[in-house]
Coordinates of N, CA and C in Angstrom, one line a residue:
X1 N 43.4 -94.5 -137.3 CA 43.4 -94.5 -138.7 C 42.4 -95.5 -139.2
X2 N 41.8 -95.2 -140.4 CA 40.8 -96.2 -141.0 C 41.6 -97.4 -141.4
X3 N 40.9 -98.5 -141.5 CA 41.5 -99.8 -141.9 C 42.1 -99.8 -143.3
X4 N 41.6 -98.9 -144.2 CA 42.1 -98.9 -145.6 C 42.1 -97.4 -146.0
X5 N 42.9 -97.1 -147.0 CA 42.9 -95.8 -147.6 C 42.1 -95.8 -148.9
X6 N 41.1 -95.1 -149.1 CA 40.3 -95.0 -150.3 C 40.4 -93.6 -150.9
X7 N 40.9 -93.5 -152.1 CA 41.2 -92.2 -152.7 C 40.1 -91.9 -153.8
X8 N 39.4 -92.8 -154.2 CA 38.3 -92.5 -155.2 C 37.0 -92.4 -154.5
X9 N 35.9 -92.2 -155.3 CA 34.6 -92.0 -154.8 C 33.8 -93.3 -154.8
X10 N 34.4 -94.4 -155.2 CA 33.7 -95.7 -155.2 C 33.5 -96.3 -153.8
X11 N 32.5 -97.1 -153.7 CA 32.3 -97.8 -152.5 C 33.5 -98.8 -152.3
X12 N 34.1 -98.9 -151.2 CA 35.3 -99.8 -151.0 C 34.9 -101.2 -151.5
X13 N 35.8 -101.8 -152.3 CA 35.6 -103.2 -152.8 C 35.8 -104.3 -151.8
X14 N 36.6 -104.0 -150.8 CA 36.8 -104.9 -149.7 C 35.5 -105.0 -148.9
X15 N 35.2 -106.1 -148.3 CA 34.0 -106.2 -147.4 C 33.9 -105.0 -146.6
X16 N 32.8 -104.3 -146.5 CA 32.7 -102.9 -146.0 C 33.3 -102.7 -144.6
X17 N 34.5 -103.0 -144.5 CA 35.2 -102.7 -143.2 C 35.5 -101.2 -143.1
X18 N 35.9 -100.6 -144.1 CA 36.2 -99.1 -144.1 C 34.9 -98.3 -143.9
X19 N 33.9 -98.8 -144.7 CA 32.6 -98.1 -144.7 C 32.0 -98.2 -143.2
X20 N 32.1 -99.4 -142.7 CA 31.6 -99.6 -141.3 C 32.3 -98.8 -140.3
X21 N 33.6 -98.6 -140.5 CA 34.5 -97.8 -139.6 C 34.0 -96.4 -139.6
X22 N 33.8 -95.8 -140.8 CA 33.4 -94.4 -140.9 C 32.0 -94.3 -140.3
X23 N 31.1 -95.3 -140.6 CA 29.8 -95.2 -140.1 C 29.8 -95.2 -138.6
X24 N 30.6 -96.0 -138.0 CA 30.7 -96.0 -136.5 C 31.1 -94.7 -135.9
X25 N 32.1 -94.0 -136.5 CA 32.5 -92.7 -136.1 C 31.4 -91.7 -136.3
X26 N 30.7 -91.8 -137.4 CA 29.6 -90.8 -137.7 C 28.5 -91.0 -136.7
X27 N 28.2 -92.3 -136.4 CA 27.1 -92.6 -135.4 C 27.5 -92.0 -134.1
X28 N 28.7 -92.1 -133.6 CA 29.1 -91.5 -132.4 C 29.0 -90.0 -132.4
X29 N 29.4 -89.3 -133.5 CA 29.3 -87.9 -133.6 C 27.8 -87.4 -133.6
X30 N 27.0 -88.1 -134.4 CA 25.6 -87.7 -134.4 C 24.9 -87.9 -133.1
X31 N 25.2 -89.0 -132.4 CA 24.6 -89.2 -131.1 C 25.0 -88.2 -130.1
X32 N 26.3 -87.8 -130.2 CA 26.8 -86.7 -129.3 C 26.1 -85.4 -129.5
X33 N 25.9 -85.1 -130.8 CA 25.1 -83.8 -131.1 C 23.7 -83.9 -130.6
X34 N 23.1 -85.1 -130.9 CA 21.7 -85.3 -130.4 C 21.6 -85.1 -128.9
X35 N 22.5 -85.6 -128.2 CA 22.5 -85.4 -126.7 C 22.5 -84.0 -126.4
X36 N 23.3 -83.2 -127.1 CA 23.4 -81.7 -126.9 C 22.0 -81.1 -127.2
X37 N 21.4 -81.5 -128.3 CA 20.1 -81.0 -128.6 C 19.1 -81.3 -127.5
X38 N 19.1 -82.5 -127.1 CA 18.1 -82.9 -126.0 C 18.4 -82.2 -124.7
X39 N 19.6 -82.0 -124.3 CA 20.0 -81.3 -123.1 C 19.7 -79.8 -123.2
X40 N 19.8 -79.3 -124.4 CA 19.6 -77.8 -124.6 C 18.1 -77.5 -124.7
X41 N 17.3 -78.3 -125.3 CA 15.9 -78.0 -125.6 C 14.8 -78.9 -124.9
X42 N 15.2 -80.1 -124.5 CA 14.2 -81.0 -124.1 C 14.5 -81.5 -122.6
X43 N 15.2 -80.8 -121.9 CA 15.5 -81.2 -120.5 C 14.3 -81.0 -119.6
X44 N 13.5 -80.0 -119.9 CA 12.3 -79.8 -119.1 C 11.1 -80.7 -119.6
X45 N 10.3 -81.1 -118.6 CA 9.2 -82.0 -118.9 C 8.1 -81.3 -119.8
X46 N 7.9 -80.0 -119.6 CA 6.8 -79.3 -120.3 C 7.4 -78.5 -121.5
X47 N 6.7 -78.5 -122.6 CA 7.1 -77.7 -123.8 C 7.0 -76.2 -123.5
X48 N 6.2 -75.8 -122.5 CA 5.9 -74.4 -122.3 C 7.2 -73.6 -122.0
X49 N 8.3 -74.3 -121.6 CA 9.5 -73.5 -121.3 C 10.1 -72.9 -122.5
X50 N 9.7 -73.4 -123.7 CA 10.2 -72.8 -124.9 C 9.7 -71.4 -125.1
X51 N 8.5 -71.1 -124.5 CA 7.9 -69.8 -124.6 C 8.5 -68.8 -123.6
X52 N 9.3 -69.3 -122.7 CA 9.8 -68.5 -121.6 C 11.3 -68.2 -121.8
X53 N 11.9 -69.0 -122.6 CA 13.4 -68.8 -122.9 C 13.7 -67.7 -123.8
X54 N 14.8 -67.0 -123.6 CA 15.2 -65.9 -124.5 C 15.3 -66.4 -125.9
X55 N 14.6 -65.8 -126.8 CA 14.7 -66.3 -128.2 C 16.1 -66.2 -128.8
X56 N 16.8 -65.2 -128.5 CA 18.1 -65.0 -129.0 C 19.1 -66.1 -128.5
X57 N 18.9 -66.5 -127.3 CA 19.7 -67.6 -126.7 C 19.4 -68.9 -127.4
X58 N 18.1 -69.1 -127.6 CA 17.6 -70.3 -128.3 C 18.2 -70.4 -129.7
X59 N 18.1 -69.3 -130.4 CA 18.6 -69.3 -131.8 C 20.1 -69.5 -131.9
X60 N 20.8 -68.9 -130.9 CA 22.3 -69.0 -130.9 C 22.7 -70.5 -130.7
X61 N 22.1 -71.1 -129.8 CA 22.4 -72.5 -129.5 C 22.0 -73.4 -130.7
X62 N 20.8 -73.2 -131.3 CA 20.4 -74.0 -132.4 C 21.3 -73.8 -133.6
X63 N 21.7 -72.6 -133.9 CA 22.6 -72.4 -135.1 C 23.9 -73.1 -134.9
X64 N 24.4 -73.1 -133.7 CA 25.7 -73.7 -133.4 C 25.6 -75.2 -133.6
X65 N 24.5 -75.8 -133.1 CA 24.3 -77.2 -133.2 C 24.0 -77.6 -134.7
X66 N 23.3 -76.8 -135.4 CA 23.1 -77.0 -136.8 C 24.4 -77.0 -137.6
X67 N 25.3 -76.1 -137.2 CA 26.6 -76.0 -137.8 C 27.4 -77.3 -137.6
X68 N 27.3 -77.9 -136.4 CA 27.9 -79.1 -136.1 C 27.4 -80.3 -136.9
X69 N 26.0 -80.3 -137.1 CA 25.4 -81.3 -137.9 C 25.9 -81.2 -139.3
X70 N 25.9 -80.0 -139.9 CA 26.3 -79.9 -141.3 C 27.8 -80.3 -141.4
X71 N 28.6 -79.9 -140.4 CA 30.0 -80.3 -140.5 C 30.2 -81.8 -140.5
X72 N 29.5 -82.5 -139.6 CA 29.6 -83.9 -139.6 C 29.2 -84.6 -140.9
X73 N 28.1 -84.0 -141.5 CA 27.7 -84.6 -142.8 C 28.6 -84.3 -143.9
X74 N 29.2 -83.0 -143.9 CA 30.1 -82.6 -145.0 C 31.4 -83.4 -144.9
X75 N 31.8 -83.8 -143.8 CA 33.1 -84.5 -143.6 C 33.0 -86.0 -143.9
X76 N 31.8 -86.5 -144.3 CA 31.7 -87.9 -144.6 C 32.5 -88.2 -145.9
X77 N 33.1 -89.4 -146.0 CA 33.7 -89.8 -147.2 C 32.7 -89.9 -148.3
X78 N 33.1 -89.7 -149.6 CA 32.1 -89.7 -150.7 C 31.2 -90.9 -150.7
X79 N 31.7 -92.1 -150.4 CA 30.9 -93.3 -150.5 C 29.9 -93.4 -149.4
X80 N 29.8 -92.5 -148.5 CA 28.8 -92.5 -147.4 C 27.8 -91.4 -147.6
X81 N 28.0 -90.5 -148.6 CA 27.1 -89.5 -148.9 C 25.8 -90.0 -149.5
X82 N 24.6 -89.5 -149.0 CA 23.3 -90.0 -149.5 C 22.9 -89.3 -150.7
X83 N 22.4 -90.1 -151.7 CA 21.9 -89.6 -152.9 C 20.6 -90.4 -153.2
X84 N 19.5 -89.7 -153.2 CA 18.2 -90.4 -153.4 C 18.1 -91.1 -154.8
X85 N 18.8 -90.5 -155.7 CA 18.8 -91.1 -157.1 C 19.7 -92.3 -157.2
X86 N 20.8 -92.4 -156.4 CA 21.8 -93.5 -156.6 C 22.0 -94.3 -155.3
X87 N 21.0 -94.4 -154.5 CA 21.2 -95.0 -153.2 C 21.3 -96.5 -153.4
X88 N 20.5 -97.1 -154.4 CA 20.5 -98.5 -154.5 C 20.1 -99.2 -153.3
X89 N 20.8 -100.3 -152.9 CA 20.4 -101.0 -151.7 C 21.3 -100.8 -150.5
X90 N 22.1 -99.8 -150.5 CA 23.1 -99.5 -149.5 C 22.4 -98.8 -148.3
X91 N 22.5 -99.4 -147.2 CA 21.7 -99.0 -146.0 C 22.5 -97.9 -145.2
X92 N 23.8 -98.0 -145.1 CA 24.5 -97.1 -144.2 C 24.3 -95.6 -144.6
X93 N 24.5 -95.2 -145.8 CA 24.2 -93.8 -146.2 C 22.8 -93.4 -145.9
X94 N 21.9 -94.3 -146.1 CA 20.5 -94.0 -145.8 C 20.2 -93.8 -144.3
X95 N 20.8 -94.6 -143.5 CA 20.6 -94.5 -142.1 C 21.2 -93.2 -141.5
X96 N 22.4 -92.8 -142.1 CA 23.0 -91.6 -141.7 C 22.2 -90.4 -142.0
X97 N 21.7 -90.4 -143.3 CA 20.8 -89.3 -143.8 C 19.5 -89.3 -143.0
X98 N 19.0 -90.4 -142.7 CA 17.7 -90.5 -142.0 C 17.8 -89.9 -140.6
X99 N 18.9 -90.2 -139.9 CA 19.1 -89.6 -138.6 C 19.4 -88.1 -138.6
X100 N 20.0 -87.7 -139.7 CA 20.2 -86.2 -139.8 C 18.9 -85.5 -140.0
X101 N 18.0 -86.0 -140.8 CA 16.7 -85.4 -140.9 C 15.9 -85.4 -139.6
X102 N 16.0 -86.5 -138.8 CA 15.3 -86.6 -137.5 C 15.9 -85.5 -136.6
X103 N 17.2 -85.4 -136.6 CA 17.8 -84.4 -135.7 C 17.5 -83.0 -136.0
X104 N 17.4 -82.7 -137.3 CA 17.0 -81.4 -137.8 C 15.6 -81.0 -137.3
X105 N 14.7 -82.0 -137.5 CA 13.3 -81.8 -137.0 C 13.3 -81.6 -135.5
X106 N 14.0 -82.3 -134.8 CA 14.1 -82.2 -133.3 C 14.7 -80.9 -132.9
X107 N 15.7 -80.4 -133.7 CA 16.4 -79.2 -133.3 C 15.5 -78.0 -133.6
X108 N 14.8 -78.0 -134.7 CA 14.0 -76.8 -135.1 C 12.6 -76.8 -134.5
X109 N 12.1 -77.9 -134.0 CA 10.7 -77.9 -133.5 C 10.4 -76.9 -132.4
X110 N 11.3 -76.6 -131.5 CA 11.0 -75.6 -130.5 C 10.7 -74.2 -131.1
X111 N 11.2 -73.9 -132.2 CA 11.0 -72.6 -132.9 C 9.6 -72.6 -133.6
X112 N 9.3 -73.7 -134.1 CA 7.9 -73.8 -134.7 C 6.9 -73.7 -133.6
X113 N 7.2 -74.3 -132.4 CA 6.3 -74.2 -131.3 C 6.1 -72.7 -130.8
X114 N 7.2 -72.0 -130.8 CA 7.1 -70.6 -130.4 C 6.3 -69.8 -131.4
X115 N 6.5 -70.0 -132.7 CA 5.8 -69.2 -133.7 C 4.3 -69.5 -133.6
X116 N 3.9 -70.8 -133.4 CA 2.5 -71.2 -133.3 C 1.8 -70.7 -132.1
X117 N 2.5 -70.5 -131.0 CA 1.9 -70.2 -129.7 C 1.9 -68.8 -129.3
X118 N 2.7 -68.0 -130.0 CA 2.8 -66.6 -129.7 C 1.9 -65.8 -130.6
X119 N 1.1 -64.9 -130.1 CA 0.3 -64.0 -130.9 C 1.2 -62.9 -131.6
X120 N 2.3 -62.5 -130.8 CA 3.2 -61.5 -131.3 C 4.1 -62.1 -132.4
X121 N 4.5 -61.2 -133.3 CA 5.4 -61.6 -134.3 C 6.8 -61.9 -133.7
X122 N 7.4 -63.1 -134.0 CA 8.6 -63.5 -133.5 C 9.8 -62.9 -134.3
X123 N 11.0 -62.8 -133.6 CA 12.1 -62.3 -134.4 C 12.4 -63.1 -135.7
X124 N 13.0 -62.4 -136.6 CA 13.1 -63.1 -137.9 C 13.9 -64.4 -137.9
X125 N 14.9 -64.5 -137.0 CA 15.7 -65.7 -136.9 C 14.8 -66.8 -136.4
X126 N 13.9 -66.5 -135.5 CA 13.0 -67.6 -134.9 C 12.1 -68.1 -136.0
X127 N 11.5 -67.2 -136.8 CA 10.6 -67.6 -137.9 C 11.4 -68.4 -139.0
X128 N 12.6 -68.0 -139.2 CA 13.4 -68.8 -140.2 C 13.7 -70.2 -139.7
X129 N 14.0 -70.3 -138.4 CA 14.2 -71.7 -137.9 C 12.9 -72.5 -137.8
X130 N 11.8 -71.8 -137.6 CA 10.5 -72.5 -137.6 C 10.2 -73.0 -139.1
X131 N 10.6 -72.2 -140.0 CA 10.4 -72.5 -141.4 C 11.2 -73.8 -141.8
X132 N 12.4 -73.8 -141.2 CA 13.3 -75.0 -141.5 C 12.7 -76.3 -140.8
X133 N 12.0 -76.1 -139.7 CA 11.3 -77.2 -139.1 C 10.3 -77.8 -140.1
X134 N 9.5 -76.9 -140.7 CA 8.5 -77.4 -141.7 C 9.2 -78.1 -142.9
X135 N 10.3 -77.6 -143.3 CA 11.0 -78.2 -144.4 C 11.6 -79.5 -144.0
X136 N 12.1 -79.6 -142.8 CA 12.7 -80.9 -142.3 C 11.6 -81.9 -142.2
X137 N 10.4 -81.5 -141.7 CA 9.3 -82.5 -141.6 C 8.8 -83.0 -143.0
X138 N 8.7 -82.1 -143.9 CA 8.4 -82.4 -145.3 C 9.4 -83.4 -145.8
X139 N 10.6 -83.2 -145.7 CA 11.7 -84.0 -146.3 C 11.6 -85.4 -145.6
X140 N 11.4 -85.3 -144.2 CA 11.3 -86.6 -143.5 C 10.3 -87.5 -144.0
X141 N 9.1 -87.0 -144.3 CA 8.0 -87.8 -144.8 C 8.3 -88.3 -146.2
X142 N 8.7 -87.4 -147.1 CA 8.8 -87.8 -148.5 C 10.0 -88.7 -148.8
X143 N 11.1 -88.6 -148.0 CA 12.3 -89.4 -148.3 C 12.3 -90.7 -147.5
X144 N 11.4 -90.8 -146.5 CA 11.4 -92.1 -145.8 C 10.0 -92.8 -145.8
X145 N 9.1 -92.3 -146.7 CA 7.8 -93.0 -146.8 C 7.9 -94.2 -147.7
X146 N 8.5 -95.2 -147.1 CA 8.6 -96.5 -147.9 C 7.9 -97.6 -147.1
X147 N 7.3 -98.5 -147.9 CA 6.6 -99.6 -147.4 C 7.5 -100.9 -147.5
X148 N 8.7 -100.7 -147.0 CA 9.7 -101.8 -147.0 C 10.0 -102.1 -145.5
X149 N 9.9 -103.3 -145.2 CA 10.1 -103.7 -143.8 C 11.6 -103.7 -143.5
X150 N 12.0 -102.9 -142.5 CA 13.4 -103.0 -142.0 C 13.3 -102.6 -140.5
X151 N 14.5 -102.6 -139.9 CA 14.5 -102.5 -138.4 C 14.1 -101.1 -137.9
X152 N 14.0 -100.1 -138.9 CA 13.5 -98.8 -138.6 C 12.1 -98.5 -138.9
X153 N 11.3 -99.5 -139.3 CA 10.0 -99.3 -139.8 C 9.1 -98.7 -138.6
X154 N 9.3 -99.2 -137.4 CA 8.6 -98.7 -136.3 C 8.7 -97.2 -136.2
X155 N 9.9 -96.7 -136.4 CA 10.2 -95.2 -136.2 C 9.7 -94.5 -137.4
X156 N 9.7 -95.1 -138.6 CA 9.3 -94.4 -139.8 C 7.8 -94.0 -139.7
X157 N 7.0 -95.0 -139.3 CA 5.5 -94.7 -139.2 C 5.2 -93.7 -138.2
X158 N 5.8 -93.7 -137.0 CA 5.5 -92.8 -136.0 C 6.1 -91.4 -136.3
X159 N 7.3 -91.4 -137.0 CA 7.9 -90.2 -137.4 C 7.0 -89.5 -138.4
X160 N 6.3 -90.3 -139.3 CA 5.4 -89.7 -140.3 C 4.3 -89.0 -139.6
X161 N 3.7 -89.6 -138.6 CA 2.7 -89.0 -137.8 C 3.1 -87.7 -137.2
X162 N 4.2 -87.7 -136.5 CA 4.8 -86.5 -135.8 C 5.0 -85.4 -136.8
X163 N 5.7 -85.7 -137.9 CA 6.0 -84.6 -138.9 C 4.7 -84.1 -139.6
X164 N 3.8 -85.0 -139.9 CA 2.5 -84.5 -140.6 C 1.7 -83.6 -139.6
X165 N 1.7 -83.9 -138.4 CA 0.9 -83.1 -137.4 C 1.6 -81.7 -137.3
X166 N 2.9 -81.7 -137.4 CA 3.6 -80.4 -137.4 C 3.3 -79.5 -138.6
X167 N 3.3 -80.2 -139.8 CA 2.9 -79.5 -141.0 C 1.5 -79.0 -141.0
X168 N 0.6 -79.8 -140.5 CA -0.8 -79.4 -140.5 C -1.0 -78.2 -139.5
X169 N -0.3 -78.2 -138.4 CA -0.3 -77.1 -137.4 C 0.2 -75.8 -138.0
X170 N 1.3 -76.0 -138.8 CA 1.9 -74.8 -139.4 C 1.0 -74.2 -140.5
X171 N 0.3 -75.1 -141.2 CA -0.6 -74.6 -142.3 C -1.8 -73.9 -141.6
X172 N -2.3 -74.5 -140.6 CA -3.5 -73.9 -139.9 C -3.2 -72.5 -139.3
X173 N -1.9 -72.3 -138.9 CA -1.6 -71.1 -138.2 C -1.5 -69.9 -139.2
X174 N -1.2 -70.2 -140.5 CA -1.1 -69.1 -141.5 C 0.1 -68.2 -141.3
X175 N 1.0 -68.6 -140.4 CA 2.2 -67.8 -140.1 C 3.4 -68.1 -140.9
X176 N 3.4 -69.2 -141.6 CA 4.6 -69.6 -142.3 C 4.3 -69.9 -143.8
X177 N 5.3 -69.9 -144.6 CA 5.2 -70.2 -146.0 C 5.1 -71.7 -146.1
X178 N 4.0 -72.3 -146.6 CA 3.9 -73.7 -146.7 C 4.3 -74.2 -148.1
X179 N 5.0 -75.4 -148.1 CA 5.3 -76.0 -149.4 C 4.1 -76.2 -150.3
X180 N 4.3 -76.1 -151.6 CA 3.1 -76.2 -152.5 C 2.5 -77.6 -152.4
X181 N 3.3 -78.6 -152.0 CA 2.8 -80.0 -152.0 C 2.5 -80.4 -150.6
X182 N 2.2 -79.5 -149.7 CA 2.0 -80.0 -148.3 C 0.8 -80.9 -148.1
X183 N -0.2 -80.7 -149.0 CA -1.4 -81.6 -148.9 C -1.0 -83.0 -149.3
X184 N -0.2 -83.1 -150.4 CA 0.2 -84.4 -150.8 C 1.2 -85.0 -149.8
X185 N 1.9 -84.2 -149.2 CA 2.9 -84.7 -148.2 C 2.1 -85.3 -147.0
X186 N 1.1 -84.7 -146.5 CA 0.3 -85.2 -145.4 C -0.4 -86.5 -145.9
X187 N -0.9 -86.5 -147.1 CA -1.6 -87.7 -147.6 C -0.6 -88.9 -147.7
X188 N 0.7 -88.6 -148.0 CA 1.7 -89.6 -148.0 C 1.9 -90.2 -146.6
X189 N 2.0 -89.3 -145.6 CA 2.1 -89.7 -144.3 C 1.0 -90.6 -143.8
X190 N -0.2 -90.2 -144.2 CA -1.4 -91.0 -143.9 C -1.3 -92.4 -144.5
X191 N -0.8 -92.5 -145.8 CA -0.7 -93.8 -146.4 C 0.3 -94.7 -145.7
X192 N 1.4 -94.1 -145.2 CA 2.4 -94.9 -144.5 C 1.8 -95.4 -143.1
X193 N 1.1 -94.5 -142.4 CA 0.6 -94.8 -141.1 C -0.5 -95.9 -141.3
X194 N -1.4 -95.7 -142.3 CA -2.5 -96.7 -142.4 C -1.9 -98.0 -142.9
X195 N -0.9 -98.0 -143.7 CA -0.3 -99.3 -144.2 C 0.3 -100.1 -143.0
X196 N 1.1 -99.4 -142.2 CA 1.7 -100.1 -141.0 C 0.7 -100.3 -139.9
X197 N -0.4 -99.6 -139.9 CA -1.4 -99.7 -138.9 C -2.2 -101.0 -139.1
X198 N -2.1 -101.7 -140.2 CA -2.7 -103.0 -140.4 C -2.0 -104.1 -139.5
X199 N -0.8 -103.8 -139.1 CA -0.1 -104.7 -138.3 C 0.2 -104.2 -136.8
X200 N 0.2 -102.9 -136.7 CA 0.5 -102.3 -135.4 C -0.8 -101.6 -134.9
X201 N -1.4 -102.2 -133.9 CA -2.7 -101.6 -133.4 C -2.6 -100.2 -132.9
X202 N -1.4 -99.8 -132.3 CA -1.3 -98.5 -131.7 C -1.2 -97.4 -132.8
X203 N -0.9 -97.8 -134.1 CA -0.9 -96.8 -135.1 C -2.3 -96.5 -135.6
X204 N -3.2 -97.3 -135.5 CA -4.6 -97.1 -136.0 C -5.2 -95.8 -135.4
X205 N -5.2 -95.6 -134.1 CA -5.7 -94.3 -133.6 C -4.9 -93.1 -134.0
X206 N -3.6 -93.2 -134.2 CA -2.8 -92.1 -134.7 C -3.2 -91.7 -136.1
X207 N -3.5 -92.7 -137.0 CA -4.0 -92.4 -138.3 C -5.4 -91.8 -138.3
X208 N -6.2 -92.2 -137.4 CA -7.5 -91.6 -137.2 C -7.4 -90.1 -136.8
X209 N -6.6 -89.9 -135.8 CA -6.4 -88.5 -135.3 C -5.8 -87.6 -136.4
X210 N -4.8 -88.1 -137.1 CA -4.2 -87.2 -138.2 C -5.3 -87.0 -139.3
X211 N -6.0 -88.0 -139.7 CA -7.0 -87.8 -140.7 C -8.1 -86.8 -140.3
X212 N -8.5 -86.8 -139.0 CA -9.5 -85.9 -138.5 C -9.0 -84.5 -138.5
X213 N -7.8 -84.3 -138.0 CA -7.2 -82.9 -137.9 C -6.9 -82.4 -139.3
X214 N -6.4 -83.3 -140.2 CA -6.0 -82.8 -141.5 C -7.3 -82.5 -142.3
X215 N -8.3 -83.3 -142.3 CA -9.5 -83.0 -143.0 C -10.2 -81.7 -142.5
X216 N -10.2 -81.5 -141.2 CA -10.8 -80.3 -140.7 C -10.0 -79.1 -141.1
X217 N -8.7 -79.1 -141.0 CA -7.8 -78.0 -141.4 C -8.0 -77.7 -142.9
X218 N -8.0 -78.8 -143.7 CA -8.1 -78.6 -145.2 C -9.4 -77.9 -145.5
X219 N -10.5 -78.3 -144.9 CA -11.8 -77.8 -145.1 C -11.9 -76.3 -144.7
X220 N -11.3 -76.0 -143.5 CA -11.2 -74.7 -143.0 C -10.5 -73.7 -144.0
X221 N -9.3 -74.2 -144.4 CA -8.5 -73.3 -145.3 C -9.2 -73.1 -146.7
X222 N -9.9 -74.1 -147.2 CA -10.6 -74.0 -148.4 C -11.8 -73.0 -148.3
X223 N -12.4 -73.0 -147.2 CA -13.5 -72.1 -146.9 C -13.0 -70.6 -146.9
X224 N -11.8 -70.5 -146.2 CA -11.2 -69.1 -146.2 C -10.8 -68.6 -147.5
X225 N -10.3 -69.5 -148.4 CA -9.9 -69.1 -149.7 C -11.1 -68.8 -150.6
X226 N -12.2 -69.5 -150.4 CA -13.4 -69.2 -151.2 C -14.0 -67.8 -150.9
X227 N -13.6 -67.2 -149.8 CA -14.2 -65.9 -149.4 C -13.5 -64.8 -150.2
X228 N -12.3 -65.1 -150.8 CA -11.6 -64.1 -151.5 C -11.8 -64.3 -153.0

């Protein structure tokens, strides 16, 4: 049982013993689901196996894992639910939400990979899950693009690179519906990478690579649009 019973939606007034207790259980649940995601889709060294696996089996596993993610988030007590408007300086709801976004990106990325690498049209459920990967990447960038130093800053910068590259690849393929603000989203990722790249030397080449790929893709898409 939790250390205290809270019946309202306010943050516990006692030193965050109850909040920490729920966070600890949520952390265990999320990590258990992440292990299932990694074992289901990332056990092989090469990404190419995503092209060889039965798409229906992949979708069935992903939808079940997504259901578990949603259930874990839904069952959080109100004071641990993340709200971008009312987050204040409370870290635990932010970290729970941040990990959820990362796990969704990780879960749906194999489906984006399939859509990008197959010439044939994929089943509708595969395309829908690939679309969710693009949405997760976009949200990851926009909601975590902060220039505030914390113990997750290392992951924020590298996650911005990873998500931005996925968005650019999706845009270049022309196979998915892109968010209207995807250009601004990638620019935001570049800002984050270049900001932290002033201190982390390994981020500098990542920023250069993303800038090169993004500029080339943007120019290519603009040329194609000008033809019509």
